[in-house]
Coordinates of N, CA, C and O in Angstrom, one line a residue:
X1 N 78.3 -158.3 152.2 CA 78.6 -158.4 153.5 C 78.1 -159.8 154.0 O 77.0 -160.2 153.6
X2 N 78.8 -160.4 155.0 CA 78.3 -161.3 155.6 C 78.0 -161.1 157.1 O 77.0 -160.6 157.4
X3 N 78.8 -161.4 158.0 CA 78.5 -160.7 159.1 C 79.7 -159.7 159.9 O 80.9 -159.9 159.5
X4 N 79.5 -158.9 160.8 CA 80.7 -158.5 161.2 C 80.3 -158.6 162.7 O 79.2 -158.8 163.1
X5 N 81.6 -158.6 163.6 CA 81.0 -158.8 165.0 C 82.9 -158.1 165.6 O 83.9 -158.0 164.9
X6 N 83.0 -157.7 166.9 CA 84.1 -157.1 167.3 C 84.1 -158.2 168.8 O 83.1 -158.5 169.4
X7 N 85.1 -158.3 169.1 CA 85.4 -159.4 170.3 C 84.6 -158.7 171.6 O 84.6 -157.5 171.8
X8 N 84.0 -160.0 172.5 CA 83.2 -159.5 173.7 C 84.7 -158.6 174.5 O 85.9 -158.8 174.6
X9 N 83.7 -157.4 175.1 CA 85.1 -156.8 175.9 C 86.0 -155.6 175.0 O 86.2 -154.5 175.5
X10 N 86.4 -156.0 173.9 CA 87.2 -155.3 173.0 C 87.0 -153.8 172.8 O 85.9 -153.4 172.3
X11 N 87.9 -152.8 173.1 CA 87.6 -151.5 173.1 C 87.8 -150.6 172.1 O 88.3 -149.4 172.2
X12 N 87.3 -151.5 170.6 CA 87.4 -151.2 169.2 C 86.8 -151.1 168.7 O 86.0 -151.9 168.8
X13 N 86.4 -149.7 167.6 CA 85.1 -149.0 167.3 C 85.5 -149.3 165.8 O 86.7 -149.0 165.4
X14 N 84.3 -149.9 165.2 CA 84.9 -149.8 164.0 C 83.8 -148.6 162.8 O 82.5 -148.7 162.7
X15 N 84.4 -147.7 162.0 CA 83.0 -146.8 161.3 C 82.3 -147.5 160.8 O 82.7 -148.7 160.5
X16 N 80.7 -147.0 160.4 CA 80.0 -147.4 159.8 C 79.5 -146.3 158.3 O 78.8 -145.2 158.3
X17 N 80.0 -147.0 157.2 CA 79.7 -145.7 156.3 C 78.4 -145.9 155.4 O 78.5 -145.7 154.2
X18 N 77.2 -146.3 156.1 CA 76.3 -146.0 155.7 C 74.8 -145.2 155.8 O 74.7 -144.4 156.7
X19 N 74.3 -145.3 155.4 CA 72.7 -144.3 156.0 C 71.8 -145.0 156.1 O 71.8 -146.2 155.8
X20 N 70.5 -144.2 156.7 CA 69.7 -144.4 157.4 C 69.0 -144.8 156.7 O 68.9 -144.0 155.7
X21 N 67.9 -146.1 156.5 CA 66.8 -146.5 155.4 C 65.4 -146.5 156.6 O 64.5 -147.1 156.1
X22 N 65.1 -146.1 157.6 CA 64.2 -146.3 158.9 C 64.5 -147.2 159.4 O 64.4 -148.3 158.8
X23 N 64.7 -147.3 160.5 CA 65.3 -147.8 161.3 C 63.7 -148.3 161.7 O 62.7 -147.6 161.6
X24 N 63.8 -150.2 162.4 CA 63.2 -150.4 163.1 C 63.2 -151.6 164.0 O 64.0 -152.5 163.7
X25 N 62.8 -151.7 164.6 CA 62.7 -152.6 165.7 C 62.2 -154.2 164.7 O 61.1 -154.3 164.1
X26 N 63.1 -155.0 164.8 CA 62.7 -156.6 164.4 C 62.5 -157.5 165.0 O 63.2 -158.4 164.9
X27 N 61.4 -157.6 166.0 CA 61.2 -158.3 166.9 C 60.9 -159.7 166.3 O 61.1 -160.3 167.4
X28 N 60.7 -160.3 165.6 CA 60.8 -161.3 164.7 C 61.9 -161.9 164.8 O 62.0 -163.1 165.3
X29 N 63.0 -161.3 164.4 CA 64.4 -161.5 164.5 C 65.1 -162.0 165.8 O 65.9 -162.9 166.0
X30 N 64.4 -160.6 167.0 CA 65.1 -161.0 168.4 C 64.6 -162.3 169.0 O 65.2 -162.8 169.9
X31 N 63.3 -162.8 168.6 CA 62.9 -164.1 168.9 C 63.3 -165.3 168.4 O 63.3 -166.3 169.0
X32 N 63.8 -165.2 167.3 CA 64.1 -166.6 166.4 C 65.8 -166.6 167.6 O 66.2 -167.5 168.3
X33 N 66.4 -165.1 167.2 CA 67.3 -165.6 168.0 C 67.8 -165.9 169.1 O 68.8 -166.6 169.2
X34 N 66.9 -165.5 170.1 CA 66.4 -166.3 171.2 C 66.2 -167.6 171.3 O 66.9 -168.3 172.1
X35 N 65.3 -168.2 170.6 CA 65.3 -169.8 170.3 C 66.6 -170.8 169.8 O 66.9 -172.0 170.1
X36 N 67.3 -169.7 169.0 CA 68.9 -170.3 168.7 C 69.8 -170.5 169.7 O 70.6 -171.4 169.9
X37 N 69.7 -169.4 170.4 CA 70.7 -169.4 171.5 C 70.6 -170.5 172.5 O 71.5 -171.2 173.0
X38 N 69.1 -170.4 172.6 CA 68.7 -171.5 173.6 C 68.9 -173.2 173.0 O 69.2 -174.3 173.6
X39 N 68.6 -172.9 171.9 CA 68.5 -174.3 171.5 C 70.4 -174.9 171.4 O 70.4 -176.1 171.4
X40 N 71.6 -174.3 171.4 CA 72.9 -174.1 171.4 C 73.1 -174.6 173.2 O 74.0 -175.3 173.6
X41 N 72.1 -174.0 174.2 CA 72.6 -174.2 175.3 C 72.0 -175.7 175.5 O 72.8 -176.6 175.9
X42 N 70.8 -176.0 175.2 CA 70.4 -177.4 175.3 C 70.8 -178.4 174.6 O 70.4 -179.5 174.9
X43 N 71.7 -178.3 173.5 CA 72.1 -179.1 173.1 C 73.8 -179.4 174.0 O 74.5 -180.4 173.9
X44 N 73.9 -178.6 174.5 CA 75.1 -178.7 175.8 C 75.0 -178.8 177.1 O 75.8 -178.2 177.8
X45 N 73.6 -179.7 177.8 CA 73.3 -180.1 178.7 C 73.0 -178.9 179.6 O 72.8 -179.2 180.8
X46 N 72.9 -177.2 179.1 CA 73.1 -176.1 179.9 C 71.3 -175.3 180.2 O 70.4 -175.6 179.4
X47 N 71.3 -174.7 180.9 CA 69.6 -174.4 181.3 C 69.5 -173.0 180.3 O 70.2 -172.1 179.9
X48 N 68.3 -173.4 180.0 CA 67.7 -172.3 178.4 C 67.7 -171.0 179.9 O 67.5 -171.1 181.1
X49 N 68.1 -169.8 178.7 CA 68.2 -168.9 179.4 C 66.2 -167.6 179.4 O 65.3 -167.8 178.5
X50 N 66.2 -167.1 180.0 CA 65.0 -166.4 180.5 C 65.1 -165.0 179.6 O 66.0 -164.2 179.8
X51 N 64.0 -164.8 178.4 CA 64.2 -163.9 178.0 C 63.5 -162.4 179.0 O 62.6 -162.5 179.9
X52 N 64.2 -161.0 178.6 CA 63.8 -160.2 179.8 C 63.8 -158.8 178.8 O 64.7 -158.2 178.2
X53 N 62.8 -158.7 179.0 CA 62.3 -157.3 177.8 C 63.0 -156.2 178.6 O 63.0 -155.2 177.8
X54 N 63.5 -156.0 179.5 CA 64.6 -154.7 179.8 C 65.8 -154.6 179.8 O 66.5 -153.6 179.8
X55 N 66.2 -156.0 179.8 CA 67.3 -156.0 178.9 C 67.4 -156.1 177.1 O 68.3 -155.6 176.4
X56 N 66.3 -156.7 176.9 CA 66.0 -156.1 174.6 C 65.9 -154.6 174.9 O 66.2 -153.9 173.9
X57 N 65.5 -153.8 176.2 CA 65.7 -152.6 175.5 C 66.9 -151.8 175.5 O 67.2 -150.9 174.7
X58 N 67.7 -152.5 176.7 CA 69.4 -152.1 176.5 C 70.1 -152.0 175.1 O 70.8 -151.3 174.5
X59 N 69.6 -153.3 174.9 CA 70.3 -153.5 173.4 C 70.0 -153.1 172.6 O 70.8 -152.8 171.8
X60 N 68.4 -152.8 172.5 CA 67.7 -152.3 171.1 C 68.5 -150.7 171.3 O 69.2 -150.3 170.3
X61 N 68.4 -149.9 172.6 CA 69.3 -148.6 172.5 C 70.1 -148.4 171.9 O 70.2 -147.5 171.1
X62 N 71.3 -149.5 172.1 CA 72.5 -149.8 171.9 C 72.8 -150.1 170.4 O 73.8 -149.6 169.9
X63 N 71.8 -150.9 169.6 CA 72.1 -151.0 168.3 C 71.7 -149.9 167.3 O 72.3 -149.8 166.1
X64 N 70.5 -148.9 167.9 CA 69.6 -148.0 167.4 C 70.8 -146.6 167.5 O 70.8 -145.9 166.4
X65 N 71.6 -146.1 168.2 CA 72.5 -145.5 168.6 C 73.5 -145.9 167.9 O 74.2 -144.9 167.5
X66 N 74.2 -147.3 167.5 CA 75.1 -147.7 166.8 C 74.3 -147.5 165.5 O 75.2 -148.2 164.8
X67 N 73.7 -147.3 164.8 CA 73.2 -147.2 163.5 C 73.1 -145.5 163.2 O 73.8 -144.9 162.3
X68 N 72.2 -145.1 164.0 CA 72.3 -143.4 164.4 C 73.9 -142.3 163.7 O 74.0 -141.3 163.0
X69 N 74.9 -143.4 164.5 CA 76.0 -142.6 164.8 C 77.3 -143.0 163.8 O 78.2 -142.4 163.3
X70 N 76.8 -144.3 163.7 CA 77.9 -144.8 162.1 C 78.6 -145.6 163.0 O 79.7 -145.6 162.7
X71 N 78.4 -146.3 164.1 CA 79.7 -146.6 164.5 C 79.3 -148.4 164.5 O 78.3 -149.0 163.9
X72 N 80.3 -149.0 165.3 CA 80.3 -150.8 165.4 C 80.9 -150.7 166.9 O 81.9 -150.1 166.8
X73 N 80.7 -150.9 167.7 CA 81.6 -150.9 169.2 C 80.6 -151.8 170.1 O 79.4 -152.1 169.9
X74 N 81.8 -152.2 171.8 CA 81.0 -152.5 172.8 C 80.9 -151.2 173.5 O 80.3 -151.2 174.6
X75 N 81.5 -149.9 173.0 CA 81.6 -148.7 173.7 C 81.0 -147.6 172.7 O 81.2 -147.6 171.5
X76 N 80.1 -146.3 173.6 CA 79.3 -145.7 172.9 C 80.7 -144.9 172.5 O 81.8 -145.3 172.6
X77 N 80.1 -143.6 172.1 CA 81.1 -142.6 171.2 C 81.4 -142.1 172.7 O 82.6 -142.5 172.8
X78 N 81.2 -141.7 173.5 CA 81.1 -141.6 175.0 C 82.3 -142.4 175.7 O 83.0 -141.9 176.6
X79 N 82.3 -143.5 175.2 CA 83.2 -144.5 176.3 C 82.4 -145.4 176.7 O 82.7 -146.6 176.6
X80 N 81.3 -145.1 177.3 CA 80.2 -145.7 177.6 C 80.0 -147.5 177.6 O 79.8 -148.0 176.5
X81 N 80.1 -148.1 178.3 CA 79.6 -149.4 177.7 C 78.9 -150.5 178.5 O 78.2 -149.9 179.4
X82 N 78.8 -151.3 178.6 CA 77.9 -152.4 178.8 C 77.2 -152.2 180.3 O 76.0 -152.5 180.5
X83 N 78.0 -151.7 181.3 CA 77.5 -151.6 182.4 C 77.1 -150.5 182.9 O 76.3 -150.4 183.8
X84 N 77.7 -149.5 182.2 CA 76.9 -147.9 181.9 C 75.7 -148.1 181.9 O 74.9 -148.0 182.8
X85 N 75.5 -148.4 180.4 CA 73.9 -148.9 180.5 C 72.8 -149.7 180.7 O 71.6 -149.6 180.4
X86 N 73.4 -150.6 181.4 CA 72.7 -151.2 182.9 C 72.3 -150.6 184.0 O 71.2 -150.4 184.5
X87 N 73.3 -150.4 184.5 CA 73.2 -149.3 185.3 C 72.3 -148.5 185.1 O 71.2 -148.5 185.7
X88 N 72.4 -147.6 183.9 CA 71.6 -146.3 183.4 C 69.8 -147.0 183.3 O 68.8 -146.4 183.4
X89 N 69.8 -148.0 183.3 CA 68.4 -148.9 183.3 C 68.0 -149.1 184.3 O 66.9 -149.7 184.2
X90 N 68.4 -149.0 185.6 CA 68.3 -149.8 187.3 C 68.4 -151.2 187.1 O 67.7 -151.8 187.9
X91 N 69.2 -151.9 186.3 CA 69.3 -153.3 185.9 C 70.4 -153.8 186.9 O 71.6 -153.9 186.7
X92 N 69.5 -154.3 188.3 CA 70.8 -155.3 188.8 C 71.3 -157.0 188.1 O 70.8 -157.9 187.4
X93 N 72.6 -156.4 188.7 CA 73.2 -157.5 188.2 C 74.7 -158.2 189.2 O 75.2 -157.6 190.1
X94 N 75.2 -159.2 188.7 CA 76.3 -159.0 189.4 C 77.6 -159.9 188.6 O 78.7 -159.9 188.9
X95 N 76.9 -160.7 187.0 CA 77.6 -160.8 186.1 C 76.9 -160.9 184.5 O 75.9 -161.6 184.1
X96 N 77.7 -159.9 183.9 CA 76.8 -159.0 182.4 C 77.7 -159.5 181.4 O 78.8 -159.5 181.7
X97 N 77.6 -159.7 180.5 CA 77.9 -159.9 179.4 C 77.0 -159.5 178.0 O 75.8 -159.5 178.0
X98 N 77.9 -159.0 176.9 CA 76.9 -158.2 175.5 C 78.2 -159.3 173.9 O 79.3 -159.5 173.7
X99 N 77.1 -159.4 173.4 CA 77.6 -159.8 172.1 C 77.0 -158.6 171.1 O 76.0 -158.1 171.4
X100 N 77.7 -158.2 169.7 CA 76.9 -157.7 169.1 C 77.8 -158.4 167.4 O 78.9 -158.9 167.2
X101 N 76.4 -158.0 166.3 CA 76.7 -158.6 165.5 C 76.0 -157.7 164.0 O 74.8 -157.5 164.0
X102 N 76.5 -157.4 163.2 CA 75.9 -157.2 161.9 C 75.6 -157.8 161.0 O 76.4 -158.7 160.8
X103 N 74.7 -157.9 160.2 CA 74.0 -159.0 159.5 C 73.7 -159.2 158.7 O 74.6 -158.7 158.0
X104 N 72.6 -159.8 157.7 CA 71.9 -159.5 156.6 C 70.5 -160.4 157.5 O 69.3 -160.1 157.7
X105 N 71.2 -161.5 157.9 CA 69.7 -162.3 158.9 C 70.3 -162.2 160.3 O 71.2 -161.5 160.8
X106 N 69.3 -163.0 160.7 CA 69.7 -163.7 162.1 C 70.6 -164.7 161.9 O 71.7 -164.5 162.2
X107 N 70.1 -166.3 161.2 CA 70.8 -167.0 161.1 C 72.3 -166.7 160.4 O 73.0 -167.7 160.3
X108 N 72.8 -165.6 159.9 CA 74.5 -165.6 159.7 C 74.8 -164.9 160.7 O 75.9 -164.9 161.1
X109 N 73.8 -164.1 161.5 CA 74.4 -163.7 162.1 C 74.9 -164.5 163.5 O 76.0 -164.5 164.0
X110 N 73.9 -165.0 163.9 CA 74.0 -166.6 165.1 C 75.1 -167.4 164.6 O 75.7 -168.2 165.4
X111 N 75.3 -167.4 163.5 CA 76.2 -168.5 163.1 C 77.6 -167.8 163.3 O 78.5 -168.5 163.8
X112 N 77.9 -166.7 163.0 CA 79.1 -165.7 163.2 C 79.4 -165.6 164.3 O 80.6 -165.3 164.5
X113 N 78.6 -165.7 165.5 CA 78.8 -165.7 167.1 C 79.2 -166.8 167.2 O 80.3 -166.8 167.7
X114 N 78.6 -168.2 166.9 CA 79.2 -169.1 167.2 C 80.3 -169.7 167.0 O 80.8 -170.5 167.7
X115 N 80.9 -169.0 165.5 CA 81.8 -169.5 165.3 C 83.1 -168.3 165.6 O 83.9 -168.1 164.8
X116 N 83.1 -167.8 166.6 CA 83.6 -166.7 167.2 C 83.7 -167.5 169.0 O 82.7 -168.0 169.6
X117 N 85.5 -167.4 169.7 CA 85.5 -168.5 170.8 C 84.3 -167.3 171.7 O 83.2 -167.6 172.2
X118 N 85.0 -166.2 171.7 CA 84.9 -165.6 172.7 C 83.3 -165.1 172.9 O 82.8 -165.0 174.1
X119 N 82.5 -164.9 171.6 CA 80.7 -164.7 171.7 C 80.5 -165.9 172.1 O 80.4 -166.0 173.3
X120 N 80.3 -167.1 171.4 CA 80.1 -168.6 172.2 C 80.2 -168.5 173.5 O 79.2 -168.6 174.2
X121 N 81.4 -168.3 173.9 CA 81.2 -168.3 175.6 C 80.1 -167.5 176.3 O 79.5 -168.0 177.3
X122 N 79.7 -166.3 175.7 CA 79.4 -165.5 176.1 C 77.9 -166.3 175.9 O 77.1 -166.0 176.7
X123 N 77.4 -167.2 174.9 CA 75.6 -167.6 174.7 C 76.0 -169.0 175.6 O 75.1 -169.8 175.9
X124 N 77.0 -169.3 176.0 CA 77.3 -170.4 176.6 C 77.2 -171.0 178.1 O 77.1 -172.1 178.6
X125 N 77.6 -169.4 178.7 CA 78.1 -169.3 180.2 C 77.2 -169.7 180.7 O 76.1 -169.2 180.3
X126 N 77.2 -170.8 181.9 CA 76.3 -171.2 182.7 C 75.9 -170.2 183.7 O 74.7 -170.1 183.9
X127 N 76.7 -169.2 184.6 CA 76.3 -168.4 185.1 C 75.1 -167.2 184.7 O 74.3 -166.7 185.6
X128 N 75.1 -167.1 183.3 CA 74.2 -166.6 183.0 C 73.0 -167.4 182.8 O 73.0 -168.5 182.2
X129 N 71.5 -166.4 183.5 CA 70.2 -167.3 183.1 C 69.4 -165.9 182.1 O 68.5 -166.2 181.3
X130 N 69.6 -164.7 182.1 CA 68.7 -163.8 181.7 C 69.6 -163.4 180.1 O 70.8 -163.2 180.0
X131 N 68.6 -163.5 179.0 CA 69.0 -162.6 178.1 C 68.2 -161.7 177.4 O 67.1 -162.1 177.2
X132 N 68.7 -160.3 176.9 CA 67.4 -159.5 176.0 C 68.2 -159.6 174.7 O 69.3 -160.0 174.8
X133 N 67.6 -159.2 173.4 CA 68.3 -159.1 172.0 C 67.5 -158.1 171.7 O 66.3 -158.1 172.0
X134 N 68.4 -156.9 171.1 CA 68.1 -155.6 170.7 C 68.2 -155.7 169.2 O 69.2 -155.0 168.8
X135 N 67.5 -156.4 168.0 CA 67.8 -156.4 166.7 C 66.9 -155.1 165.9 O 65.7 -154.9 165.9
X136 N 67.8 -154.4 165.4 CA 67.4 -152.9 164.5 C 67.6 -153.1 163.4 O 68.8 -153.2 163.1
X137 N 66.5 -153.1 162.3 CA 66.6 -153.6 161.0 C 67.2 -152.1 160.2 O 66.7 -151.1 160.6
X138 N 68.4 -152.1 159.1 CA 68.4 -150.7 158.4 C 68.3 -151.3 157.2 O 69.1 -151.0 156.4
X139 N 67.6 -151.8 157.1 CA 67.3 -151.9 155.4 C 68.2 -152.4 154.5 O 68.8 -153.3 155.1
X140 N 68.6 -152.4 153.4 CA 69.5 -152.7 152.4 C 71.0 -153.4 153.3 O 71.6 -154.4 153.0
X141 N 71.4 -152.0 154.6 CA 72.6 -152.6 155.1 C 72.1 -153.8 156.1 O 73.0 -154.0 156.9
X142 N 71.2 -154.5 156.4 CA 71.2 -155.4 157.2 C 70.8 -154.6 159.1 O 70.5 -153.4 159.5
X143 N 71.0 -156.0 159.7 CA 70.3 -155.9 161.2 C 71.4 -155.6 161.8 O 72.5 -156.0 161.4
X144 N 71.1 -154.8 163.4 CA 72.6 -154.7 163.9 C 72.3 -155.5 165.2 O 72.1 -154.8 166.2
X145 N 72.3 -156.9 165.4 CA 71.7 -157.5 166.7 C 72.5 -157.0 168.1 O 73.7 -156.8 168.0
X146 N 72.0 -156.7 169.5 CA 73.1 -156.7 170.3 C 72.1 -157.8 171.8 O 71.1 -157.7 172.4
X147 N 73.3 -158.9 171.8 CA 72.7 -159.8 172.5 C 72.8 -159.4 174.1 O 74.0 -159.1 173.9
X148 N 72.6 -159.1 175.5 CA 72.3 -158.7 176.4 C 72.5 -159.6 177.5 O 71.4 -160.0 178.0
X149 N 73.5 -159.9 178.0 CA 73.0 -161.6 179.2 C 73.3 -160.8 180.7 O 74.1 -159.8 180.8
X150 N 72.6 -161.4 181.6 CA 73.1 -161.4 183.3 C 72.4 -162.5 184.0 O 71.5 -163.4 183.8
X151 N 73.1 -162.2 184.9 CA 73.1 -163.5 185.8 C 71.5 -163.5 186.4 O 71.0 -164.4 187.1

């Protein structure tokens, strides 16, 4: 595998047919990618965005739940999706955006967003200043990053 990623917005669940190796939190990971993202907006004259630990925990849910349940989506098994669980956090907002991506690293997986129009936009948007990254390591199958932005 290299990476897989499903279009920001898209209400397409794709299975996941693997198991569980312990699941854990890569904070390692959500930082480097943090620094990528940012370093992508500065190199486009755009303001580095503000990382915000309640938003990594939206995502870390979101990917830890996508690993849990077998699935790949911007929507839970629920329906559920991006502003649900904002919401469900007391997370104001008034424009949200989520990328998510599967991996083996960070760097294919940053690299798969970018070369994707519609995630680009989404590490790109000047309206956005806040982002969290939810990266969940499963072992053998790789990280399930899910990137987090609001205004």
């Amino acid at each position: 595998m290299t990476y897989l990623t499903v279009k920001p917005g898209s209400r397409d669940t794709i299975p996941l047919n693997v198991e569980e190796q312990g699941l854990s939190v890569d904070e390692v990971s959500e930082r480097r990618m943090f620094e990528l993202v940012n370093e992508e907006r500065v190199k486009r004259g755009l303001g580095q965005l503000v990382w915000t630990q309640t938003l990594a925990e939206v995502g870390r849910k979101h990917a830890r739940d996508m690993w849990e349940r077998k699935y790949f989506s911007h929507y839970s098994l629920e329906g559920e999706d991006l502003s649900n669980r904002l919401d469900k956090s007391n997370i104001s907002y008034s424009l949200a955006g989520e990328n998510l991506a599967l991996a083996p690293t960070v760097v294919m997986a940053h690299n798969g967003l970018m070369n994707s129009e519609g995630h680009r936009a989404n590490i790109l948007e000047a309206d956005f200043g806040k982002i969290g990254i939810g990266a969940v390591d499963n072992g053998i199958y790789g990280k399930m990053f899910v990137q987090v932005f609001t205004d």
